[in-house]
Amino acid sequence: MRAASRLLSWRCCSGDGADVRPVRDDRGVILLAVALLGALVALVLARRWAAWRGSRRAKRRAARAMRGEDVASALLEEAGFRVVARQACIRWAPLVDGEPHETELRADYLVEAGGLLLVAEVKTGDFAPSLATAATRRQLLEYHVAFEADGVLLVCPERGTIQRVEFPRRLDRRT
């Protein structure tokens, strides 16, 4: 700022003795403003691109899951299960230090066969339809407990499989 004020107050003499103010060169300031504006536009466009790309990916995943659920319904019926409810929803309140913490759970299907009520969870993709995937394993266990179901089914429509998953109590308490 000090340099700019010195530049504006500086005077020199021309050959004829008249005072002359130097011409101000604003090119540097203009270039800086253009660069900052360009950086701001690039940042806004990058965020919009990321949101659009993420949204597009989420839409593809959701569409794949919806197609999977439709195929799963037919698979379950072909295997002799009767669909009792689709997107079955319950309120469940696990206790934390004795206090209930209510949450909502939504299972893909409740099915019935041979007098047993089962939760059927549909998983698509390369990793989700496997008990090696911790999130899938935990979700099935949670559904088994919360829905008080007689069992759970893991349905992979892309592979055409229905697997009955059981969670036996551990009888052996060795350390």
CSV table of C-alpha atoms in Angstrom, one decimal:
chain,number,residue,atom,x,y,z
A,1,MET,CA,0.0,0.0,0.0
A,2,ARG,CA,2.8,2.4,0.9
A,3,ALA,CA,4.5,1.8,-2.5
A,4,ALA,CA,1.2,2.5,-4.3
A,5,SER,CA,0.8,5.8,-2.5
A,6,ARG,CA,4.4,6.8,-3.2
A,7,LEU,CA,3.8,6.0,-6.9
A,8,LEU,CA,0.7,8.3,-7.0
A,9,SER,CA,2.5,11.2,-5.3
A,10,TRP,CA,5.7,11.0,-7.2
A,11,ARG,CA,6.3,13.8,-9.7
A,12,CYS,CA,9.1,14.4,-12.1
A,13,CYS,CA,10.0,17.1,-14.4
A,14,SER,CA,9.8,16.8,-18.2
A,15,GLY,CA,12.2,18.5,-20.4
A,16,ASP,CA,10.1,21.6,-20.6
A,17,GLY,CA,9.9,22.0,-16.9
A,18,ALA,CA,6.2,20.9,-16.4
A,19,ASP,CA,5.3,18.4,-13.7
A,20,VAL,CA,4.3,15.0,-15.0
A,21,ARG,CA,2.6,12.2,-13.2
A,22,PRO,CA,3.8,8.8,-14.4
A,23,VAL,CA,1.2,6.5,-16.1
A,24,ARG,CA,-0.1,3.9,-13.7
A,25,ASP,CA,0.5,0.3,-14.8
A,26,ASP,CA,-2.5,-1.8,-13.6
A,27,ARG,CA,-1.6,-4.9,-15.6
A,28,GLY,CA,-0.3,-6.7,-12.5
A,29,VAL,CA,-3.5,-5.9,-10.5
A,30,ILE,CA,-5.7,-7.0,-13.4
A,31,LEU,CA,-3.7,-10.2,-13.9
A,32,LEU,CA,-4.0,-11.0,-10.2
A,33,ALA,CA,-7.8,-10.3,-10.2
A,34,VAL,CA,-8.2,-12.5,-13.3
A,35,ALA,CA,-6.2,-15.3,-11.7
A,36,LEU,CA,-8.2,-15.2,-8.5
A,37,LEU,CA,-11.5,-15.2,-10.4
A,38,GLY,CA,-10.3,-18.1,-12.5
A,39,ALA,CA,-9.3,-20.0,-9.3
A,40,LEU,CA,-12.7,-19.3,-7.8
A,41,VAL,CA,-14.6,-20.5,-11.0
A,42,ALA,CA,-12.4,-23.6,-11.1
A,43,LEU,CA,-13.2,-24.4,-7.4
A,44,VAL,CA,-16.9,-24.0,-8.0
A,45,LEU,CA,-16.9,-26.1,-11.1
A,46,ALA,CA,-14.8,-28.8,-9.4
A,47,ARG,CA,-17.3,-29.0,-6.5
A,48,ARG,CA,-20.2,-29.2,-8.9
A,49,TRP,CA,-18.5,-31.9,-11.0
A,50,ALA,CA,-17.8,-33.9,-7.8
A,51,ALA,CA,-21.4,-33.6,-6.6
A,52,TRP,CA,-22.7,-34.5,-10.1
A,53,ARG,CA,-20.3,-37.4,-10.4
A,54,GLY,CA,-21.1,-38.6,-6.9
A,55,SER,CA,-24.8,-38.2,-7.5
A,56,ARG,CA,-24.6,-40.1,-10.7
A,57,ARG,CA,-22.7,-42.9,-9.0
A,58,ALA,CA,-25.3,-43.0,-6.2
A,59,LYS,CA,-28.1,-43.1,-8.8
A,60,ARG,CA,-26.5,-46.0,-10.6
A,61,ARG,CA,-26.0,-47.9,-7.4
A,62,ALA,CA,-29.7,-47.2,-6.3
A,63,ALA,CA,-30.9,-48.3,-9.7
A,64,ARG,CA,-28.9,-51.5,-9.5
A,65,ALA,CA,-30.2,-52.2,-6.0
A,66,MET,CA,-33.8,-51.7,-7.2
A,67,ARG,CA,-33.4,-54.0,-10.1
A,68,GLY,CA,-31.8,-56.5,-7.7
A,69,GLU,CA,-34.7,-56.3,-5.3
A,70,ASP,CA,-37.2,-57.0,-8.2
A,71,VAL,CA,-35.2,-60.0,-9.3
A,72,ALA,CA,-34.8,-61.2,-5.7
A,73,SER,CA,-38.6,-61.2,-5.2
A,74,ALA,CA,-39.0,-63.6,-8.1
A,75,LEU,CA,-36.1,-65.7,-6.8
A,76,LEU,CA,-37.6,-66.0,-3.4
A,77,GLU,CA,-41.0,-67.0,-4.8
A,78,GLU,CA,-39.5,-69.5,-7.1
A,79,ALA,CA,-37.7,-71.1,-4.1
A,80,GLY,CA,-41.0,-71.5,-2.3
A,81,PHE,CA,-40.9,-68.5,0.0
A,82,ARG,CA,-44.0,-66.3,0.4
A,83,VAL,CA,-43.3,-62.6,0.5
A,84,VAL,CA,-45.0,-61.2,3.6
A,85,ALA,CA,-43.7,-57.7,3.4
A,86,ARG,CA,-41.4,-55.6,1.2
A,87,GLN,CA,-39.3,-52.9,2.8
A,88,ALA,CA,-40.5,-54.1,6.2
A,89,CYS,CA,-39.9,-51.3,8.8
A,90,ILE,CA,-39.8,-51.6,12.6
A,91,ARG,CA,-38.8,-49.3,15.4
A,92,TRP,CA,-36.2,-51.0,17.7
A,93,ALA,CA,-34.7,-49.7,20.9
A,94,PRO,CA,-31.5,-51.3,22.0
A,95,LEU,CA,-30.5,-50.3,25.5
A,96,VAL,CA,-27.3,-48.3,26.2
A,97,ASP,CA,-26.5,-48.2,29.9
A,98,GLY,CA,-30.1,-49.2,30.6
A,99,GLU,CA,-31.6,-46.4,28.4
A,100,PRO,CA,-33.5,-47.2,25.2
A,101,HIS,CA,-32.1,-45.7,22.0
A,102,GLU,CA,-34.8,-46.0,19.5
A,103,THR,CA,-33.9,-46.5,15.8
A,104,GLU,CA,-35.7,-47.5,12.7
A,105,LEU,CA,-34.8,-50.6,10.8
A,106,ARG,CA,-35.9,-51.5,7.2
A,107,ALA,CA,-35.4,-54.9,5.8
A,108,ASP,CA,-35.8,-55.7,2.1
A,109,TYR,CA,-38.2,-58.6,2.7
A,110,LEU,CA,-40.0,-60.6,5.3
A,111,VAL,CA,-40.7,-64.0,3.9
A,112,GLU,CA,-42.5,-67.1,5.3
A,113,ALA,CA,-41.9,-70.7,4.5
A,114,GLY,CA,-42.8,-73.8,6.5
A,115,GLY,CA,-44.2,-71.7,9.3
A,116,LEU,CA,-40.9,-69.8,9.8
A,117,LEU,CA,-40.6,-66.0,9.5
A,118,LEU,CA,-37.3,-65.0,7.8
A,119,VAL,CA,-35.7,-61.7,7.0
A,120,ALA,CA,-34.4,-61.6,3.4
A,121,GLU,CA,-31.7,-59.1,2.7
A,122,VAL,CA,-30.8,-58.4,-0.9
A,123,LYS,CA,-27.2,-57.5,-1.7
A,124,THR,CA,-25.8,-56.6,-5.1
A,125,GLY,CA,-22.2,-55.9,-6.2
A,126,ASP,CA,-18.9,-57.7,-5.8
A,127,PHE,CA,-18.4,-57.6,-2.1
A,128,ALA,CA,-21.7,-56.9,-0.2
A,129,PRO,CA,-23.3,-60.4,-0.9
A,130,SER,CA,-20.6,-62.0,1.3
A,131,LEU,CA,-20.4,-62.7,5.0
A,132,ALA,CA,-16.7,-61.8,4.6
A,133,THR,CA,-18.1,-58.2,4.4
A,134,ALA,CA,-18.4,-57.1,8.0
A,135,ALA,CA,-21.2,-54.6,7.4
A,136,THR,CA,-23.3,-57.3,5.7
A,137,ARG,CA,-22.7,-59.8,8.5
A,138,ARG,CA,-23.6,-57.2,11.2
A,139,GLN,CA,-26.7,-56.1,9.3
A,140,LEU,CA,-28.0,-59.7,9.1
A,141,LEU,CA,-27.3,-60.3,12.8
A,142,GLU,CA,-29.1,-57.0,13.7
A,143,TYR,CA,-32.1,-58.0,11.6
A,144,HIS,CA,-32.2,-61.4,13.1
A,145,VAL,CA,-32.3,-60.0,16.6
A,146,ALA,CA,-34.5,-56.9,16.0
A,147,PHE,CA,-37.2,-58.6,13.9
A,148,GLU,CA,-37.2,-61.6,16.2
A,149,ALA,CA,-37.0,-63.7,13.0
A,150,ASP,CA,-36.5,-67.4,12.8
A,151,GLY,CA,-33.6,-66.7,10.5
A,152,VAL,CA,-32.2,-64.6,7.8
A,153,LEU,CA,-31.6,-65.0,4.1
A,154,LEU,CA,-28.8,-63.4,2.1
A,155,VAL,CA,-30.1,-63.0,-1.5
A,156,CYS,CA,-27.8,-62.1,-4.4
A,157,PRO,CA,-29.9,-61.6,-7.5
A,158,GLU,CA,-26.9,-61.1,-9.7
A,159,ARG,CA,-25.6,-64.6,-8.8
A,160,GLY,CA,-29.1,-66.1,-8.5
A,161,THR,CA,-28.4,-67.3,-4.9
A,162,ILE,CA,-30.3,-67.5,-1.7
A,163,GLN,CA,-28.3,-68.4,1.4
A,164,ARG,CA,-29.7,-69.2,4.8
A,165,VAL,CA,-27.5,-67.6,7.4
A,166,GLU,CA,-27.6,-68.8,11.0
A,167,PHE,CA,-26.0,-67.3,14.0
A,168,PRO,CA,-25.5,-70.1,16.6
A,169,ARG,CA,-24.8,-69.2,20.2
A,170,ARG,CA,-21.2,-69.9,21.1
A,171,LEU,CA,-21.3,-72.8,23.6
A,172,ASP,CA,-17.5,-73.0,24.0
A,173,ARG,CA,-16.3,-70.2,26.3
A,174,ARG,CA,-12.6,-70.9,26.1
A,175,THR,CA,-10.3,-67.9,26.1
